[in-house]
Amino acid sequence: MRLPALAAAALLASASTALAAPAAVSVTIGPELQEKAEKTYGVRDVQRLADSLRGEVERSLAKSGAHQDARIELVLTDAKPNRPTFKQLGDTPGLSMESFGVGGAAIEGRLVAADGKVTPLKYRWYESDIRQAYGDWVWSDAELSFDRFASRLARNDTRLAQR
């Protein structure tokens, strides 16, 4: 008698989980970063960063199951490379890929939950120790910032709304 009841409960639980859709994530580039992209970094590089941020957030949320049926609207407001971008190398004779510095990124946006509740989001992280940047590629610290943001969002870290 218990077996059919347990099977029915398991089926009901899996059906309700299947009905929930993963969060819809959109990422735009802020106007100041867009200007930097056009003048300094290169539009292609910055668009790839925005795509990377979206992908990282989607993967983290899918893995955790957090914020199902929500809409997450993000704005990449700033990014700083660790090494010169392709455009910077082309625009500045004598600049080398051996040049390096600290980088990072800043993200703003909002989470619109399935019930309509809106939560503002804000996160920024920049490396502060040049010794950590030597072996990095062009956007290593920005990518690390995305990873940290996505992890906190997946854990529903309330500090994202307070920064």
mmCIF file with all atom_site columns, C-alpha atoms in Angstrom:
data_model
loop_
_atom_site.group_PDB
_atom_site.id
_atom_site.type_symbol
_atom_site.label_atom_id
_atom_site.label_alt_id
_atom_site.label_comp_id
_atom_site.label_asym_id
_atom_site.label_entity_id
_atom_site.label_seq_id
_atom_site.pdbx_PDB_ins_code
_atom_site.Cartn_x
_atom_site.Cartn_y
_atom_site.Cartn_z
_atom_site.occupancy
_atom_site.B_iso_or_equiv
_atom_site.pdbx_formal_charge
_atom_site.auth_seq_id
_atom_site.auth_comp_id
_atom_site.auth_asym_id
_atom_site.auth_atom_id
_atom_site.pdbx_PDB_model_num
ATOM 1   C CA . MET A 1 1   ? 0.000  0.000  0.000   1.00 0.00 ? 1   MET A CA 1
ATOM 2   C CA . ARG A 1 2   ? 2.863  2.364  0.782   1.00 0.00 ? 2   ARG A CA 1
ATOM 3   C CA . LEU A 1 3   ? 4.682  1.745  -2.492  1.00 0.00 ? 3   LEU A CA 1
ATOM 4   C CA . PRO A 1 4   ? 1.979  3.309  -4.722  1.00 0.00 ? 4   PRO A CA 1
ATOM 5   C CA . ALA A 1 5   ? 1.726  6.288  -2.368  1.00 0.00 ? 5   ALA A CA 1
ATOM 6   C CA . LEU A 1 6   ? 5.499  6.836  -2.432  1.00 0.00 ? 6   LEU A CA 1
ATOM 7   C CA . ALA A 1 7   ? 5.588  6.450  -6.206  1.00 0.00 ? 7   ALA A CA 1
ATOM 8   C CA . ALA A 1 8   ? 2.773  8.977  -6.583  1.00 0.00 ? 8   ALA A CA 1
ATOM 9   C CA . ALA A 1 9   ? 4.565  11.436 -4.291  1.00 0.00 ? 9   ALA A CA 1
ATOM 10  C CA . ALA A 1 10  ? 7.811  11.052 -6.250  1.00 0.00 ? 10  ALA A CA 1
ATOM 11  C CA . LEU A 1 11  ? 5.981  11.545 -9.532  1.00 0.00 ? 11  LEU A CA 1
ATOM 12  C CA . LEU A 1 12  ? 4.235  14.644 -8.212  1.00 0.00 ? 12  LEU A CA 1
ATOM 13  C CA . ALA A 1 13  ? 7.522  16.090 -6.937  1.00 0.00 ? 13  ALA A CA 1
ATOM 14  C CA . SER A 1 14  ? 9.288  15.497 -10.251 1.00 0.00 ? 14  SER A CA 1
ATOM 15  C CA . ALA A 1 15  ? 6.357  16.972 -12.184 1.00 0.00 ? 15  ALA A CA 1
ATOM 16  C CA . SER A 1 16  ? 6.363  20.157 -10.109 1.00 0.00 ? 16  SER A CA 1
ATOM 17  C CA . THR A 1 17  ? 10.134 20.467 -10.551 1.00 0.00 ? 17  THR A CA 1
ATOM 18  C CA . ALA A 1 18  ? 9.807  19.971 -14.292 1.00 0.00 ? 18  ALA A CA 1
ATOM 19  C CA . LEU A 1 19  ? 7.224  22.732 -14.526 1.00 0.00 ? 19  LEU A CA 1
ATOM 20  C CA . ALA A 1 20  ? 9.593  25.358 -13.170 1.00 0.00 ? 20  ALA A CA 1
ATOM 21  C CA . ALA A 1 21  ? 11.648 27.032 -15.888 1.00 0.00 ? 21  ALA A CA 1
ATOM 22  C CA . PRO A 1 22  ? 15.234 28.137 -15.416 1.00 0.00 ? 22  PRO A CA 1
ATOM 23  C CA . ALA A 1 23  ? 15.807 31.834 -14.899 1.00 0.00 ? 23  ALA A CA 1
ATOM 24  C CA . ALA A 1 24  ? 15.943 33.972 -18.018 1.00 0.00 ? 24  ALA A CA 1
ATOM 25  C CA . VAL A 1 25  ? 19.220 35.915 -17.981 1.00 0.00 ? 25  VAL A CA 1
ATOM 26  C CA . SER A 1 26  ? 19.949 38.972 -20.103 1.00 0.00 ? 26  SER A CA 1
ATOM 27  C CA . VAL A 1 27  ? 23.127 41.036 -20.086 1.00 0.00 ? 27  VAL A CA 1
ATOM 28  C CA . THR A 1 28  ? 23.632 44.457 -21.607 1.00 0.00 ? 28  THR A CA 1
ATOM 29  C CA . ILE A 1 29  ? 26.696 46.668 -21.667 1.00 0.00 ? 29  ILE A CA 1
ATOM 30  C CA . GLY A 1 30  ? 26.550 49.935 -19.753 1.00 0.00 ? 30  GLY A CA 1
ATOM 31  C CA . PRO A 1 31  ? 27.093 53.194 -21.672 1.00 0.00 ? 31  PRO A CA 1
ATOM 32  C CA . GLU A 1 32  ? 30.466 54.011 -20.105 1.00 0.00 ? 32  GLU A CA 1
ATOM 33  C CA . LEU A 1 33  ? 31.829 50.539 -20.796 1.00 0.00 ? 33  LEU A CA 1
ATOM 34  C CA . GLN A 1 34  ? 30.401 50.674 -24.326 1.00 0.00 ? 34  GLN A CA 1
ATOM 35  C CA . GLU A 1 35  ? 32.350 53.887 -24.885 1.00 0.00 ? 35  GLU A CA 1
ATOM 36  C CA . LYS A 1 36  ? 35.523 52.235 -23.535 1.00 0.00 ? 36  LYS A CA 1
ATOM 37  C CA . ALA A 1 37  ? 34.841 49.291 -25.832 1.00 0.00 ? 37  ALA A CA 1
ATOM 38  C CA . GLU A 1 38  ? 34.621 51.506 -28.886 1.00 0.00 ? 38  GLU A CA 1
ATOM 39  C CA . LYS A 1 39  ? 37.611 53.692 -28.030 1.00 0.00 ? 39  LYS A CA 1
ATOM 40  C CA . THR A 1 40  ? 39.979 51.448 -26.093 1.00 0.00 ? 40  THR A CA 1
ATOM 41  C CA . TYR A 1 41  ? 39.186 47.747 -25.572 1.00 0.00 ? 41  TYR A CA 1
ATOM 42  C CA . GLY A 1 42  ? 37.405 46.718 -28.740 1.00 0.00 ? 42  GLY A CA 1
ATOM 43  C CA . VAL A 1 43  ? 33.692 46.068 -29.142 1.00 0.00 ? 43  VAL A CA 1
ATOM 44  C CA . ARG A 1 44  ? 34.197 42.364 -29.872 1.00 0.00 ? 44  ARG A CA 1
ATOM 45  C CA . ASP A 1 45  ? 36.130 41.774 -26.638 1.00 0.00 ? 45  ASP A CA 1
ATOM 46  C CA . VAL A 1 46  ? 33.531 43.497 -24.475 1.00 0.00 ? 46  VAL A CA 1
ATOM 47  C CA . GLN A 1 47  ? 30.631 41.702 -26.188 1.00 0.00 ? 47  GLN A CA 1
ATOM 48  C CA . ARG A 1 48  ? 32.377 38.397 -25.487 1.00 0.00 ? 48  ARG A CA 1
ATOM 49  C CA . LEU A 1 49  ? 32.637 39.428 -21.831 1.00 0.00 ? 49  LEU A CA 1
ATOM 50  C CA . ALA A 1 50  ? 28.891 40.113 -21.694 1.00 0.00 ? 50  ALA A CA 1
ATOM 51  C CA . ASP A 1 51  ? 28.217 36.702 -23.267 1.00 0.00 ? 51  ASP A CA 1
ATOM 52  C CA . SER A 1 52  ? 30.567 35.091 -20.758 1.00 0.00 ? 52  SER A CA 1
ATOM 53  C CA . LEU A 1 53  ? 28.756 36.735 -17.841 1.00 0.00 ? 53  LEU A CA 1
ATOM 54  C CA . ARG A 1 54  ? 25.389 35.518 -19.118 1.00 0.00 ? 54  ARG A CA 1
ATOM 55  C CA . GLY A 1 55  ? 26.710 31.977 -19.598 1.00 0.00 ? 55  GLY A CA 1
ATOM 56  C CA . GLU A 1 56  ? 28.317 31.852 -16.155 1.00 0.00 ? 56  GLU A CA 1
ATOM 57  C CA . VAL A 1 57  ? 25.115 33.015 -14.439 1.00 0.00 ? 57  VAL A CA 1
ATOM 58  C CA . GLU A 1 58  ? 22.975 30.558 -16.422 1.00 0.00 ? 58  GLU A CA 1
ATOM 59  C CA . ARG A 1 59  ? 25.287 27.636 -15.550 1.00 0.00 ? 59  ARG A CA 1
ATOM 60  C CA . SER A 1 60  ? 25.386 28.495 -11.854 1.00 0.00 ? 60  SER A CA 1
ATOM 61  C CA . LEU A 1 61  ? 21.628 28.903 -11.604 1.00 0.00 ? 61  LEU A CA 1
ATOM 62  C CA . ALA A 1 62  ? 20.948 25.685 -13.535 1.00 0.00 ? 62  ALA A CA 1
ATOM 63  C CA . LYS A 1 63  ? 23.309 23.795 -11.247 1.00 0.00 ? 63  LYS A CA 1
ATOM 64  C CA . SER A 1 64  ? 21.744 25.139 -8.060  1.00 0.00 ? 64  SER A CA 1
ATOM 65  C CA . GLY A 1 65  ? 18.123 25.320 -9.221  1.00 0.00 ? 65  GLY A CA 1
ATOM 66  C CA . ALA A 1 66  ? 17.868 28.807 -7.712  1.00 0.00 ? 66  ALA A CA 1
ATOM 67  C CA . HIS A 1 67  ? 15.567 31.558 -8.965  1.00 0.00 ? 67  HIS A CA 1
ATOM 68  C CA . GLN A 1 68  ? 13.469 29.363 -11.224 1.00 0.00 ? 68  GLN A CA 1
ATOM 69  C CA . ASP A 1 69  ? 10.919 31.227 -13.344 1.00 0.00 ? 69  ASP A CA 1
ATOM 70  C CA . ALA A 1 70  ? 12.732 34.497 -12.539 1.00 0.00 ? 70  ALA A CA 1
ATOM 71  C CA . ARG A 1 71  ? 14.077 37.110 -14.906 1.00 0.00 ? 71  ARG A CA 1
ATOM 72  C CA . ILE A 1 72  ? 17.594 38.384 -14.261 1.00 0.00 ? 72  ILE A CA 1
ATOM 73  C CA . GLU A 1 73  ? 18.510 41.602 -16.053 1.00 0.00 ? 73  GLU A CA 1
ATOM 74  C CA . LEU A 1 74  ? 22.187 42.487 -15.739 1.00 0.00 ? 74  LEU A CA 1
ATOM 75  C CA . VAL A 1 75  ? 24.284 45.417 -16.895 1.00 0.00 ? 75  VAL A CA 1
ATOM 76  C CA . LEU A 1 76  ? 28.024 45.025 -17.229 1.00 0.00 ? 76  LEU A CA 1
ATOM 77  C CA . THR A 1 77  ? 29.000 48.505 -16.062 1.00 0.00 ? 77  THR A CA 1
ATOM 78  C CA . ASP A 1 78  ? 32.790 48.192 -16.017 1.00 0.00 ? 78  ASP A CA 1
ATOM 79  C CA . ALA A 1 79  ? 35.568 45.782 -16.876 1.00 0.00 ? 79  ALA A CA 1
ATOM 80  C CA . LYS A 1 80  ? 39.303 46.126 -16.650 1.00 0.00 ? 80  LYS A CA 1
ATOM 81  C CA . PRO A 1 81  ? 41.635 43.728 -18.497 1.00 0.00 ? 81  PRO A CA 1
ATOM 82  C CA . ASN A 1 82  ? 44.749 42.110 -17.050 1.00 0.00 ? 82  ASN A CA 1
ATOM 83  C CA . ARG A 1 83  ? 46.629 42.329 -20.328 1.00 0.00 ? 83  ARG A CA 1
ATOM 84  C CA . PRO A 1 84  ? 46.249 44.523 -23.428 1.00 0.00 ? 84  PRO A CA 1
ATOM 85  C CA . THR A 1 85  ? 43.309 43.675 -25.666 1.00 0.00 ? 85  THR A CA 1
ATOM 86  C CA . PHE A 1 86  ? 43.703 43.022 -29.382 1.00 0.00 ? 86  PHE A CA 1
ATOM 87  C CA . LYS A 1 87  ? 42.521 46.578 -30.142 1.00 0.00 ? 87  LYS A CA 1
ATOM 88  C CA . GLN A 1 88  ? 44.922 48.103 -27.624 1.00 0.00 ? 88  GLN A CA 1
ATOM 89  C CA . LEU A 1 89  ? 47.818 46.184 -29.144 1.00 0.00 ? 89  LEU A CA 1
ATOM 90  C CA . GLY A 1 90  ? 46.864 47.414 -32.610 1.00 0.00 ? 90  GLY A CA 1
ATOM 91  C CA . ASP A 1 91  ? 46.358 51.025 -31.509 1.00 0.00 ? 91  ASP A CA 1
ATOM 92  C CA . THR A 1 92  ? 49.551 51.375 -29.453 1.00 0.00 ? 92  THR A CA 1
ATOM 93  C CA . PRO A 1 93  ? 52.846 50.532 -31.144 1.00 0.00 ? 93  PRO A CA 1
ATOM 94  C CA . GLY A 1 94  ? 55.331 49.044 -28.711 1.00 0.00 ? 94  GLY A CA 1
ATOM 95  C CA . LEU A 1 95  ? 52.676 47.679 -26.351 1.00 0.00 ? 95  LEU A CA 1
ATOM 96  C CA . SER A 1 96  ? 53.328 44.040 -25.530 1.00 0.00 ? 96  SER A CA 1
ATOM 97  C CA . MET A 1 97  ? 51.265 41.061 -24.386 1.00 0.00 ? 97  MET A CA 1
ATOM 98  C CA . GLU A 1 98  ? 53.884 40.778 -21.658 1.00 0.00 ? 98  GLU A CA 1
ATOM 99  C CA . SER A 1 99  ? 52.405 43.936 -20.115 1.00 0.00 ? 99  SER A CA 1
ATOM 100 C CA . PHE A 1 100 ? 50.036 43.113 -17.297 1.00 0.00 ? 100 PHE A CA 1
ATOM 101 C CA . GLY A 1 101 ? 48.065 44.697 -14.491 1.00 0.00 ? 101 GLY A CA 1
ATOM 102 C CA . VAL A 1 102 ? 45.183 44.077 -12.146 1.00 0.00 ? 102 VAL A CA 1
ATOM 103 C CA . GLY A 1 103 ? 41.706 43.740 -13.585 1.00 0.00 ? 103 GLY A CA 1
ATOM 104 C CA . GLY A 1 104 ? 38.127 43.035 -12.588 1.00 0.00 ? 104 GLY A CA 1
ATOM 105 C CA . ALA A 1 105 ? 34.531 43.944 -13.327 1.00 0.00 ? 105 ALA A CA 1
ATOM 106 C CA . ALA A 1 106 ? 31.415 45.652 -11.990 1.00 0.00 ? 106 ALA A CA 1
ATOM 107 C CA . ILE A 1 107 ? 27.865 44.365 -12.499 1.00 0.00 ? 107 ILE A CA 1
ATOM 108 C CA . GLU A 1 108 ? 24.493 45.926 -11.722 1.00 0.00 ? 108 GLU A CA 1
ATOM 109 C CA . GLY A 1 109 ? 20.987 44.794 -12.440 1.00 0.00 ? 109 GLY A CA 1
ATOM 110 C CA . ARG A 1 110 ? 17.871 43.340 -10.960 1.00 0.00 ? 110 ARG A CA 1
ATOM 111 C CA . LEU A 1 111 ? 16.248 40.042 -10.243 1.00 0.00 ? 111 LEU A CA 1
ATOM 112 C CA . VAL A 1 112 ? 12.535 39.867 -11.016 1.00 0.00 ? 112 VAL A CA 1
ATOM 113 C CA . ALA A 1 113 ? 11.149 36.850 -9.167  1.00 0.00 ? 113 ALA A CA 1
ATOM 114 C CA . ALA A 1 114 ? 8.267  34.756 -10.465 1.00 0.00 ? 114 ALA A CA 1
ATOM 115 C CA . ASP A 1 115 ? 5.936  36.531 -8.017  1.00 0.00 ? 115 ASP A CA 1
ATOM 116 C CA . GLY A 1 116 ? 6.964  39.960 -9.396  1.00 0.00 ? 116 GLY A CA 1
ATOM 117 C CA . LYS A 1 117 ? 9.217  40.963 -6.503  1.00 0.00 ? 117 LYS A CA 1
ATOM 118 C CA . VAL A 1 118 ? 12.155 43.030 -7.761  1.00 0.00 ? 118 VAL A CA 1
ATOM 119 C CA . THR A 1 119 ? 15.541 42.812 -6.052  1.00 0.00 ? 119 THR A CA 1
ATOM 120 C CA . PRO A 1 120 ? 18.311 45.177 -7.155  1.00 0.00 ? 120 PRO A CA 1
ATOM 121 C CA . LEU A 1 121 ? 21.706 43.550 -7.670  1.00 0.00 ? 121 LEU A CA 1
ATOM 122 C CA . LYS A 1 122 ? 25.137 45.113 -7.487  1.00 0.00 ? 122 LYS A CA 1
ATOM 123 C CA . TYR A 1 123 ? 28.558 43.480 -7.436  1.00 0.00 ? 123 TYR A CA 1
ATOM 124 C CA . ARG A 1 124 ? 32.102 44.558 -8.162  1.00 0.00 ? 124 ARG A CA 1
ATOM 125 C CA . TRP A 1 125 ? 35.431 42.883 -7.695  1.00 0.00 ? 125 TRP A CA 1
ATOM 126 C CA . TYR A 1 126 ? 38.875 44.029 -8.783  1.00 0.00 ? 126 TYR A CA 1
ATOM 127 C CA . GLU A 1 127 ? 42.153 42.306 -7.987  1.00 0.00 ? 127 GLU A CA 1
ATOM 128 C CA . SER A 1 128 ? 44.233 44.372 -5.598  1.00 0.00 ? 128 SER A CA 1
ATOM 129 C CA . ASP A 1 129 ? 47.523 42.466 -5.722  1.00 0.00 ? 129 ASP A CA 1
ATOM 130 C CA . ILE A 1 130 ? 49.643 42.804 -8.871  1.00 0.00 ? 130 ILE A CA 1
ATOM 131 C CA . ARG A 1 131 ? 51.476 39.601 -7.908  1.00 0.00 ? 131 ARG A CA 1
ATOM 132 C CA . GLN A 1 132 ? 48.277 37.671 -8.679  1.00 0.00 ? 132 GLN A CA 1
ATOM 133 C CA . ALA A 1 133 ? 48.110 38.976 -12.262 1.00 0.00 ? 133 ALA A CA 1
ATOM 134 C CA . TYR A 1 134 ? 51.369 37.805 -13.862 1.00 0.00 ? 134 TYR A CA 1
ATOM 135 C CA . GLY A 1 135 ? 50.181 34.499 -15.322 1.00 0.00 ? 135 GLY A CA 1
ATOM 136 C CA . ASP A 1 136 ? 46.718 35.692 -16.252 1.00 0.00 ? 136 ASP A CA 1
ATOM 137 C CA . TRP A 1 137 ? 45.239 36.147 -19.686 1.00 0.00 ? 137 TRP A CA 1
ATOM 138 C CA . VAL A 1 138 ? 43.485 39.308 -20.940 1.00 0.00 ? 138 VAL A CA 1
ATOM 139 C CA . TRP A 1 139 ? 40.221 39.072 -18.974 1.00 0.00 ? 139 TRP A CA 1
ATOM 140 C CA . SER A 1 140 ? 41.105 36.675 -16.120 1.00 0.00 ? 140 SER A CA 1
ATOM 141 C CA . ASP A 1 141 ? 40.061 38.935 -13.257 1.00 0.00 ? 141 ASP A CA 1
ATOM 142 C CA . ALA A 1 142 ? 36.829 39.964 -14.999 1.00 0.00 ? 142 ALA A CA 1
ATOM 143 C CA . GLU A 1 143 ? 35.994 36.279 -15.501 1.00 0.00 ? 143 GLU A CA 1
ATOM 144 C CA . LEU A 1 144 ? 36.775 35.590 -11.837 1.00 0.00 ? 144 LEU A CA 1
ATOM 145 C CA . SER A 1 145 ? 34.437 38.433 -10.906 1.00 0.00 ? 145 SER A CA 1
ATOM 146 C CA . PHE A 1 146 ? 31.670 36.830 -13.018 1.00 0.00 ? 146 PHE A CA 1
ATOM 147 C CA . ASP A 1 147 ? 32.238 33.479 -11.346 1.00 0.00 ? 147 ASP A CA 1
ATOM 148 C CA . ARG A 1 148 ? 32.024 34.996 -7.868  1.00 0.00 ? 148 ARG A CA 1
ATOM 149 C CA . PHE A 1 149 ? 28.898 36.959 -8.750  1.00 0.00 ? 149 PHE A CA 1
ATOM 150 C CA . ALA A 1 150 ? 27.175 33.916 -10.269 1.00 0.00 ? 150 ALA A CA 1
ATOM 151 C CA . SER A 1 151 ? 28.022 31.764 -7.257  1.00 0.00 ? 151 SER A CA 1
ATOM 152 C CA . ARG A 1 152 ? 26.600 34.314 -4.861  1.00 0.00 ? 152 ARG A CA 1
ATOM 153 C CA . LEU A 1 153 ? 23.466 34.730 -6.958  1.00 0.00 ? 153 LEU A CA 1
ATOM 154 C CA . ALA A 1 154 ? 22.963 30.951 -7.051  1.00 0.00 ? 154 ALA A CA 1
ATOM 155 C CA . ARG A 1 155 ? 23.309 30.825 -3.256  1.00 0.00 ? 155 ARG A CA 1
ATOM 156 C CA . ASN A 1 156 ? 20.846 33.735 -2.955  1.00 0.00 ? 156 ASN A CA 1
ATOM 157 C CA . ASP A 1 157 ? 23.495 35.767 -1.119  1.00 0.00 ? 157 ASP A CA 1
ATOM 158 C CA . THR A 1 158 ? 21.720 38.842 0.238   1.00 0.00 ? 158 THR A CA 1
ATOM 159 C CA . ARG A 1 159 ? 24.916 40.920 0.078   1.00 0.00 ? 159 ARG A CA 1
ATOM 160 C CA . LEU A 1 160 ? 24.387 41.314 -3.681  1.00 0.00 ? 160 LEU A CA 1
ATOM 161 C CA . ALA A 1 161 ? 21.452 43.594 -2.970  1.00 0.00 ? 161 ALA A CA 1
ATOM 162 C CA . GLN A 1 162 ? 23.306 45.589 -0.293  1.00 0.00 ? 162 GLN A CA 1
ATOM 163 C CA . ARG A 1 163 ? 26.526 46.519 -2.092  1.00 0.00 ? 163 ARG A CA 1
#
